[in-house]
Amino acid sequence: MKDNKWISKLSLKKLTILLVLISVLASLVSSALFLHYYITDREREVLTEEIRNITRVVAKDTRVINGLTEPSSDSDIQRYASQIVEDTDLSFVVVLDNDLIRYSHPDEDYIGKQFSNTEDASKALNGKEHFSRNVGILGEGTRFFTPILNEDGEQIGVVCAGIIQENVNQELWDAQKRLYFGLSIGLCVGLIGAIYLAQQLKNILLGLEPREIVANIMERDIIIDSVNEGIIAVTPEGKVLLSNKNFIKLMKLAEFSGDSIGGGELDPDIFEVFFKKVFESGQPVLNQVIVVNQFEFIVNISQVYIKDSVYGAVATLRDQSEMQQLIRELSGTEQYIDSLRAQNHKFMNQLHTILGLIELRKYEDVTRFIQILDADYHREIGFVTEKIKCAAIAGFLLGKVSELKEQGVNLQIDPDCLFADMKMGEMLHDLLLSIGVLIDNAKEAVIDSKNKQVNFFLRYNEDENVIIIEVQDTGVGISEELMDLIFERGFSTKGGSRGYGLDAVRSIVKQYNGIVDLQSIVDVGTVFRLEVPYDRKGRGQE
């Protein structure tokens, strides 16, 4: 401890010069011994991983699977394989069927012929992957075999992809040349700039000494790790500047298979999902939902500037699942409020009418009006409550009937409706939300039509244990190009902060393993049909 006292007495400037000189000398000695072996091993590892990943992607591509299932489309396989070779560092991508007949090859003359080394390729016919290093048509090379499986999990072929040894050697040599050249330049610049760096460092660090800097860094790490959101900051090249434990935790929750921040570099897939658009457009992302492996995050991303130059970007991530549940509950509450408001308006008008007749002493008219109300009650309310025994749904529908009637829209309850009672719970809440969204969308679709008609059907099929909900309107319909977009979050033909209702409906149906069917004809109308599995007997008497 006493021997190191002289180091602690050094100023930051002198200590910086000393550390740079020691680092330069250590780099020269260690680089001469280990650089060649490190570069070789590292490049081989990178190339091997690239071959494996690309081969697996090709094996799962629908064009390859369909091409093997329907041999007439083998030209699509050749075009796809050629594009992969063109876009990557691979030398070849060969797709084989179970008879080891080629469907793609850099030399098209070999397409339709059997693979040259059948013994090597046959090892992958048992469903297992493997690497090999052999001499083929293109010469000696490293290649990777992986099986191709159809949707039923049956093997229908093999993908072989790889790099010829000549290209591998060239890649290694190019990497070594760049590193040697970069190392030499770096060492020279380091030596020349050491003194200047030491002179400027004190000012750049605002007069802080090393111990103070370490304390500040420790405080920063403690603070960012205590934040509930995941935090990640990167440079435009993908280098990780800052991250906290919650970011790693969220990536694990999303079941991301890669090493998200391995080696100080953000995984390219995660970089593309979160940061690529921000760096390209220069625009921040505010409260946007981003999906990773079907796991939803609420993300805020902004660029970081130093002296008017882009230094990087920082992102905060929150788990969307709790927020989405809250949105559902709020949407359902809004549906209830609208229905109650419509019922209240209707009853208040009726009461005002009765009060006015009494004040005018038109007692016979009061009696007649009450009789009309009683008849309307039995015709409308009695009909609904007779067909739909669940009081929550029946009351909700009656409210919607009144609400739409005030807006000039006729909501017709199908006489074939039949639905038993159901206990109040999450599923009933979800059904009410789905019904409300579909009816409101149908109302908006017909509001500008001459025939403002909305038909509603609800039935529980006890034979198939499924709840069927169908809403039909006579509105403007949905064009084919919008059919695939109508369920996307935030998409709406009405514009504004809309487009969340149908996304919530799809999410609810998916949660219960149900299906959504949409049929529409422009200028004729649209039909939404939901089928949600529900075992009433299995859940007890409801």
Tab-separated table of C-alpha atoms in Angstrom, residues 60-394:
chain	number	residue	atom	x	y	z
A	60	LYS	CA	-37.995	-21.824	-42.432
A	61	ASP	CA	-38.850	-19.576	-45.387
A	62	THR	CA	-42.289	-20.276	-46.857
A	63	ARG	CA	-40.942	-19.946	-50.404
A	64	VAL	CA	-38.574	-22.836	-49.791
A	65	ILE	CA	-41.191	-24.966	-48.027
A	66	ASN	CA	-43.811	-24.304	-50.707
A	67	GLY	CA	-41.263	-24.913	-53.438
A	68	LEU	CA	-40.459	-28.374	-52.074
A	69	THR	CA	-44.119	-29.144	-51.471
A	70	GLU	CA	-45.065	-27.931	-54.975
A	71	PRO	CA	-42.058	-28.723	-57.203
A	72	SER	CA	-43.484	-26.631	-60.058
A	73	SER	CA	-42.403	-23.478	-58.183
A	74	ASP	CA	-38.739	-24.504	-57.809
A	75	SER	CA	-37.688	-21.362	-59.752
A	76	ASP	CA	-38.753	-19.305	-56.734
A	77	ILE	CA	-36.298	-21.273	-54.626
A	78	GLN	CA	-33.439	-20.562	-57.053
A	79	ARG	CA	-34.231	-16.842	-57.143
A	80	TYR	CA	-34.504	-16.685	-53.369
A	81	ALA	CA	-31.248	-18.618	-52.856
A	82	SER	CA	-29.434	-16.389	-55.367
A	83	GLN	CA	-30.700	-13.290	-53.566
A	84	ILE	CA	-29.438	-14.655	-50.222
A	85	VAL	CA	-25.974	-15.261	-51.719
A	86	GLU	CA	-25.966	-11.773	-53.224
A	87	ASP	CA	-26.994	-10.072	-49.970
A	88	THR	CA	-24.668	-12.030	-47.635
A	89	ASP	CA	-21.097	-13.296	-47.464
A	90	LEU	CA	-22.155	-16.853	-48.354
A	91	SER	CA	-20.706	-18.559	-51.417
A	92	PHE	CA	-23.631	-20.880	-52.010
A	93	VAL	CA	-27.112	-21.833	-50.786
A	94	VAL	CA	-28.279	-25.247	-52.005
A	95	VAL	CA	-31.816	-26.514	-51.318
A	96	LEU	CA	-32.308	-30.301	-51.533
A	97	ASP	CA	-35.369	-32.492	-51.307
A	98	ASN	CA	-35.399	-35.790	-49.389
A	99	ASP	CA	-33.888	-37.517	-52.432
A	100	LEU	CA	-30.995	-34.994	-52.253
A	101	ILE	CA	-31.987	-33.469	-55.607
A	102	ARG	CA	-30.845	-29.851	-55.950
A	103	TYR	CA	-33.493	-27.109	-56.234
A	104	SER	CA	-30.924	-24.287	-56.180
A	105	HIS	CA	-27.218	-23.876	-56.957
A	106	PRO	CA	-24.887	-21.023	-57.973
A	107	ASP	CA	-24.411	-22.915	-61.247
A	108	GLU	CA	-27.930	-23.493	-62.615
A	109	ASP	CA	-26.671	-26.457	-64.693
A	110	TYR	CA	-26.561	-28.497	-61.484
A	111	ILE	CA	-30.199	-27.805	-60.533
A	112	GLY	CA	-32.253	-31.000	-60.739
A	113	LYS	CA	-29.186	-33.179	-60.155
A	114	GLN	CA	-28.280	-35.109	-57.043
A	115	PHE	CA	-25.992	-33.592	-54.425
A	116	SER	CA	-22.343	-34.472	-55.076
A	117	ASN	CA	-21.561	-35.772	-51.570
A	118	THR	CA	-24.673	-37.756	-50.675
A	119	GLU	CA	-23.051	-39.315	-47.606
A	120	ASP	CA	-22.426	-35.905	-46.068
A	121	ALA	CA	-25.903	-34.557	-46.925
A	122	SER	CA	-27.673	-37.741	-45.778
A	123	LYS	CA	-26.672	-37.024	-42.180
A	124	ALA	CA	-29.222	-34.201	-42.140
A	125	LEU	CA	-32.071	-36.448	-43.323
A	126	ASN	CA	-32.538	-37.681	-39.757
A	127	GLY	CA	-33.622	-34.180	-38.679
A	128	LYS	CA	-30.261	-33.155	-37.183
A	129	GLU	CA	-28.019	-30.241	-38.122
A	130	HIS	CA	-24.259	-30.495	-38.684
A	131	PHE	CA	-21.213	-28.693	-39.988
A	132	SER	CA	-18.749	-30.215	-42.421
A	133	ARG	CA	-15.643	-29.233	-44.305
A	134	ASN	CA	-15.325	-30.998	-47.655
A	135	VAL	CA	-14.443	-30.480	-51.272
A	136	GLY	CA	-17.456	-29.817	-53.489
A	137	ILE	CA	-18.166	-28.551	-56.982
A	138	LEU	CA	-17.076	-25.026	-56.033
A	139	GLY	CA	-13.999	-26.261	-54.173
A	140	GLU	CA	-13.105	-26.843	-50.533
A	141	GLY	CA	-15.312	-25.041	-48.099
A	142	THR	CA	-17.123	-24.941	-44.771
A	143	ARG	CA	-20.834	-25.748	-44.990
A	144	PHE	CA	-23.769	-26.262	-42.685
A	145	PHE	CA	-26.687	-28.650	-43.187
A	146	THR	CA	-30.100	-28.161	-41.585
A	147	PRO	CA	-33.388	-30.014	-42.204
A	148	ILE	CA	-36.461	-28.379	-43.780
A	149	LEU	CA	-39.737	-29.158	-42.020
A	150	ASN	CA	-43.260	-28.540	-43.264
A	151	GLU	CA	-46.119	-27.204	-41.148
A	152	ASP	CA	-46.788	-30.717	-39.803
A	153	GLY	CA	-43.209	-31.066	-38.570
A	154	GLU	CA	-42.309	-33.583	-41.287
A	155	GLN	CA	-38.946	-33.291	-42.978
A	156	ILE	CA	-39.247	-32.450	-46.679
A	157	GLY	CA	-35.691	-31.534	-47.515
A	158	VAL	CA	-32.305	-30.123	-46.512
A	159	VAL	CA	-30.613	-26.729	-46.839
A	160	CYS	CA	-26.845	-26.648	-47.357
A	161	ALA	CA	-25.125	-23.265	-47.182
A	162	GLY	CA	-21.536	-22.264	-46.738
A	163	ILE	CA	-18.418	-20.396	-47.784
A	164	ILE	CA	-15.600	-21.783	-49.911
A	165	GLN	CA	-12.203	-21.857	-48.211
A	166	GLU	CA	-10.705	-19.384	-50.652
A	167	ASN	CA	-13.245	-16.773	-49.565
A	168	VAL	CA	-12.728	-17.664	-45.900
A	169	ASN	CA	-8.989	-17.138	-46.217
A	170	GLN	CA	-9.560	-13.828	-47.976
A	171	GLU	CA	-11.962	-12.700	-45.257
A	172	LEU	CA	-9.393	-13.592	-42.575
A	173	TRP	CA	-6.609	-11.790	-44.369
A	174	ASP	CA	-8.735	-8.697	-44.958
A	175	ALA	CA	-9.667	-8.625	-41.288
A	176	GLN	CA	-6.041	-9.015	-40.235
A	177	LYS	CA	-4.855	-6.291	-42.584
A	178	ARG	CA	-7.486	-3.870	-41.309
A	179	LEU	CA	-6.700	-4.619	-37.713
A	180	TYR	CA	-2.935	-4.390	-38.150
A	181	PHE	CA	-3.286	-1.139	-40.025
A	182	GLY	CA	-5.761	0.212	-37.502
A	183	LEU	CA	-3.539	-0.867	-34.616
A	184	SER	CA	-0.521	0.874	-36.090
A	185	ILE	CA	-2.412	4.069	-36.730
A	186	GLY	CA	-3.990	3.911	-33.297
A	187	LEU	CA	-0.679	3.447	-31.542
A	188	CYS	CA	0.905	6.337	-33.413
A	189	VAL	CA	-2.021	8.612	-32.761
A	190	GLY	CA	-2.092	7.512	-29.132
A	191	LEU	CA	1.533	8.348	-28.590
A	192	ILE	CA	1.335	11.678	-30.405
A	193	GLY	CA	-1.887	12.703	-28.689
A	194	ALA	CA	-1.093	11.484	-25.176
A	195	ILE	CA	0.311	14.787	-23.983
A	196	TYR	CA	-2.430	16.833	-25.625
A	197	LEU	CA	-5.077	14.480	-24.195
A	198	ALA	CA	-3.699	14.829	-20.718
A	199	GLN	CA	-3.746	18.623	-21.001
A	200	GLN	CA	-7.340	18.738	-22.142
A	201	LEU	CA	-8.757	15.907	-20.037
A	202	LYS	CA	-8.896	17.884	-16.841
A	203	ASN	CA	-11.018	20.588	-18.440
A	204	ILE	CA	-13.283	18.101	-20.237
A	205	LEU	CA	-13.998	16.320	-16.945
A	206	LEU	CA	-14.948	19.604	-15.298
A	207	GLY	CA	-12.059	19.388	-12.865
A	208	LEU	CA	-13.067	15.984	-11.489
A	209	GLU	CA	-10.402	13.637	-10.234
A	210	PRO	CA	-10.589	9.850	-10.989
A	211	ARG	CA	-12.049	8.954	-7.612
A	212	GLU	CA	-14.839	11.478	-8.071
A	213	ILE	CA	-15.580	10.124	-11.557
A	214	VAL	CA	-15.838	6.566	-10.214
A	215	ALA	CA	-18.230	7.715	-7.492
A	216	ASN	CA	-20.460	9.449	-10.046
A	217	ILE	CA	-20.557	6.359	-12.277
A	218	MET	CA	-21.538	4.150	-9.338
A	219	GLU	CA	-24.292	6.580	-8.408
A	220	ARG	CA	-25.548	6.589	-12.021
A	221	ASP	CA	-25.695	2.783	-12.147
A	222	ILE	CA	-27.610	2.641	-8.882
A	223	ILE	CA	-30.128	5.197	-10.140
A	224	ILE	CA	-30.817	3.631	-13.558
A	225	ASP	CA	-31.130	0.148	-12.057
A	226	SER	CA	-33.756	1.424	-9.612
A	227	VAL	CA	-35.984	2.671	-12.461
A	228	ASN	CA	-38.914	0.363	-13.327
A	229	GLU	CA	-38.542	0.921	-17.065
A	230	GLY	CA	-35.905	-0.767	-19.170
A	231	ILE	CA	-33.249	1.695	-20.347
A	232	ILE	CA	-30.832	1.210	-23.252
A	233	ALA	CA	-28.635	3.795	-24.977
A	234	VAL	CA	-26.591	3.065	-28.114
A	235	THR	CA	-24.480	4.779	-30.736
A	236	PRO	CA	-25.609	4.865	-34.394
A	237	GLU	CA	-23.321	1.860	-34.931
A	238	GLY	CA	-25.089	-0.198	-32.260
A	239	LYS	CA	-22.544	0.132	-29.462
A	240	VAL	CA	-24.159	0.026	-26.032
A	241	LEU	CA	-23.547	3.216	-24.092
A	242	LEU	CA	-25.800	2.469	-21.148
A	243	SER	CA	-28.273	-0.173	-20.044
A	244	ASN	CA	-29.971	-1.270	-16.865
A	245	LYS	CA	-31.024	-4.598	-15.409
A	246	ASN	CA	-34.670	-4.080	-16.298
A	247	PHE	CA	-33.789	-3.943	-20.007
A	248	ILE	CA	-32.209	-7.409	-19.769
A	249	LYS	CA	-35.218	-8.593	-17.756
A	250	LEU	CA	-37.688	-7.330	-20.376
A	251	MET	CA	-35.744	-9.029	-23.184
A	252	LYS	CA	-35.957	-12.304	-21.239
A	253	LEU	CA	-39.707	-11.820	-20.727
A	254	ALA	CA	-40.017	-11.387	-24.488
A	255	GLU	CA	-38.152	-14.695	-24.860
A	256	PHE	CA	-35.540	-13.084	-27.069
A	257	SER	CA	-33.105	-15.850	-27.928
A	258	GLY	CA	-30.097	-13.692	-28.832
A	259	ASP	CA	-27.483	-11.986	-26.650
A	260	SER	CA	-29.072	-8.552	-26.511
A	261	ILE	CA	-25.969	-6.617	-25.389
A	262	GLY	CA	-23.231	-9.209	-25.823
A	263	GLY	CA	-19.724	-7.792	-26.179
A	264	GLY	CA	-20.913	-4.252	-25.650
A	265	GLU	CA	-22.857	-4.345	-28.933
A	266	LEU	CA	-26.636	-4.339	-29.166
A	267	ASP	CA	-27.980	-7.325	-31.054
A	268	PRO	CA	-28.632	-6.254	-34.693
A	269	ASP	CA	-32.248	-7.490	-34.599
A	270	ILE	CA	-33.052	-5.477	-31.480
A	271	PHE	CA	-31.189	-2.458	-32.906
A	272	GLU	CA	-33.294	-2.609	-36.070
A	273	VAL	CA	-36.583	-2.934	-34.160
A	274	PHE	CA	-35.985	-0.072	-31.746
A	275	PHE	CA	-33.399	2.325	-33.182
A	276	LYS	CA	-33.082	2.025	-36.972
A	277	LYS	CA	-36.102	4.208	-37.787
A	278	VAL	CA	-35.055	6.894	-35.276
A	279	PHE	CA	-31.545	7.203	-36.692
A	280	GLU	CA	-32.853	7.277	-40.283
A	281	SER	CA	-35.645	9.813	-39.749
A	282	GLY	CA	-34.213	11.821	-36.886
A	283	GLN	CA	-37.688	11.920	-35.312
A	284	PRO	CA	-38.322	10.732	-31.738
A	285	VAL	CA	-40.693	7.887	-30.919
A	286	LEU	CA	-43.236	8.748	-28.218
A	287	ASN	CA	-45.370	6.154	-26.426
A	288	GLN	CA	-45.316	3.804	-29.402
A	289	VAL	CA	-46.184	0.111	-29.089
A	290	ILE	CA	-43.407	-2.145	-30.422
A	291	VAL	CA	-43.782	-5.928	-30.519
A	292	VAL	CA	-40.863	-8.337	-29.933
A	293	ASN	CA	-41.790	-12.025	-30.205
A	294	GLN	CA	-45.471	-11.165	-29.576
A	295	PHE	CA	-44.488	-9.303	-26.378
A	296	GLU	CA	-45.655	-5.691	-26.441
A	297	PHE	CA	-43.596	-2.772	-25.160
A	298	ILE	CA	-44.494	0.889	-24.789
A	299	VAL	CA	-41.372	2.628	-26.068
A	300	ASN	CA	-39.995	6.163	-26.011
A	301	ILE	CA	-36.851	6.790	-28.078
A	302	SER	CA	-34.930	10.027	-28.578
A	303	GLN	CA	-31.618	10.890	-30.180
A	304	VAL	CA	-28.760	12.225	-28.038
A	305	TYR	CA	-26.798	15.207	-29.363
A	306	ILE	CA	-23.374	16.469	-28.342
A	307	LYS	CA	-22.411	19.829	-29.850
A	308	ASP	CA	-25.198	19.569	-32.447
A	309	SER	CA	-23.964	16.152	-33.621
A	310	VAL	CA	-25.834	12.886	-33.176
A	311	TYR	CA	-24.012	10.897	-30.504
A	312	GLY	CA	-26.536	8.134	-30.040
A	313	ALA	CA	-30.076	7.387	-28.925
A	314	VAL	CA	-31.713	6.350	-25.677
A	315	ALA	CA	-34.837	4.215	-25.309
A	316	THR	CA	-37.094	3.465	-22.361
A	317	LEU	CA	-39.300	0.371	-22.427
A	318	ARG	CA	-42.363	-0.521	-20.391
A	319	ASP	CA	-44.355	-3.741	-20.278
A	320	GLN	CA	-47.530	-3.156	-22.324
A	321	SER	CA	-49.597	-5.990	-20.824
A	322	GLU	CA	-50.750	-4.097	-17.730
A	323	MET	CA	-51.410	-0.954	-19.762
A	324	GLN	CA	-53.398	-2.939	-22.318
A	325	GLN	CA	-55.581	-4.444	-19.583
A	326	LEU	CA	-56.222	-0.946	-18.229
A	327	ILE	CA	-57.188	0.267	-21.718
A	328	ARG	CA	-59.660	-2.614	-22.005
A	329	GLU	CA	-61.226	-1.780	-18.665
A	330	LEU	CA	-61.487	1.912	-19.551
A	331	SER	CA	-62.984	1.065	-22.953
A	332	GLY	CA	-65.531	-1.215	-21.310
A	333	THR	CA	-66.390	1.470	-18.770
A	334	GLU	CA	-66.917	3.953	-21.600
A	335	GLN	CA	-69.327	1.523	-23.258
A	336	TYR	CA	-71.300	1.219	-20.005
A	337	ILE	CA	-71.429	4.980	-19.567
A	338	ASP	CA	-72.711	5.544	-23.116
A	339	SER	CA	-75.469	2.977	-22.631
A	340	LEU	CA	-76.500	4.406	-19.259
A	341	ARG	CA	-76.488	7.926	-20.715
A	342	ALA	CA	-78.812	6.822	-23.520
A	343	GLN	CA	-81.176	5.068	-21.099
A	344	ASN	CA	-81.168	8.083	-18.782
A	345	HIS	CA	-81.944	10.428	-21.662
A	346	LYS	CA	-84.823	8.246	-22.804
A	347	PHE	CA	-86.341	7.953	-19.310
A	348	MET	CA	-85.960	11.683	-18.632
A	349	ASN	CA	-87.824	12.520	-21.860
A	350	GLN	CA	-90.626	10.154	-20.889
A	351	LEU	CA	-90.857	11.604	-17.382
A	352	HIS	CA	-90.925	15.159	-18.750
A	353	THR	CA	-93.752	14.162	-21.091
A	354	ILE	CA	-95.798	12.652	-18.236
A	355	LEU	CA	-95.121	15.678	-16.013
A	356	GLY	CA	-96.241	18.052	-18.749
A	357	LEU	CA	-99.487	16.142	-19.343
A	358	ILE	CA	-100.244	16.137	-15.612
A	359	GLU	CA	-99.659	19.884	-15.356
A	360	LEU	CA	-102.074	20.352	-18.294
A	361	ARG	CA	-104.540	18.031	-16.500
A	362	LYS	CA	-104.588	15.694	-19.499
A	363	TYR	CA	-105.076	12.648	-17.311
A	364	GLU	CA	-106.534	10.502	-20.060
A	365	ASP	CA	-103.493	11.287	-22.207
A	366	VAL	CA	-101.266	10.345	-19.266
A	367	THR	CA	-103.001	6.993	-19.019
A	368	ARG	CA	-102.746	6.427	-22.764
A	369	PHE	CA	-99.054	7.402	-22.800
A	370	ILE	CA	-98.241	5.047	-19.934
A	371	GLN	CA	-100.037	2.238	-21.745
A	372	ILE	CA	-97.922	2.958	-24.833
A	373	LEU	CA	-94.762	2.871	-22.697
A	374	ASP	CA	-95.894	-0.423	-21.165
A	375	ALA	CA	-96.488	-1.889	-24.613
A	376	ASP	CA	-93.079	-0.664	-25.776
A	377	TYR	CA	-91.507	-2.217	-22.691
A	378	HIS	CA	-93.000	-5.634	-23.374
A	379	ARG	CA	-92.237	-5.376	-27.068
A	380	GLU	CA	-88.610	-4.295	-26.714
A	381	ILE	CA	-87.360	-5.007	-23.196
A	382	GLY	CA	-89.470	-8.110	-22.721
A	383	PHE	CA	-88.263	-9.544	-26.013
A	384	VAL	CA	-84.599	-8.962	-25.191
A	385	THR	CA	-84.802	-10.287	-21.625
A	386	GLU	CA	-86.685	-13.351	-22.829
A	387	LYS	CA	-83.974	-14.233	-25.366
A	388	ILE	CA	-80.943	-13.077	-23.385
A	389	LYS	CA	-80.993	-14.213	-19.768
A	390	CYS	CA	-77.730	-12.478	-18.833
A	391	ALA	CA	-78.923	-9.236	-17.244
A	392	ALA	CA	-75.675	-7.359	-17.920
A	393	ILE	CA	-75.753	-8.103	-21.653
A	394	ALA	CA	-79.514	-7.537	-21.941
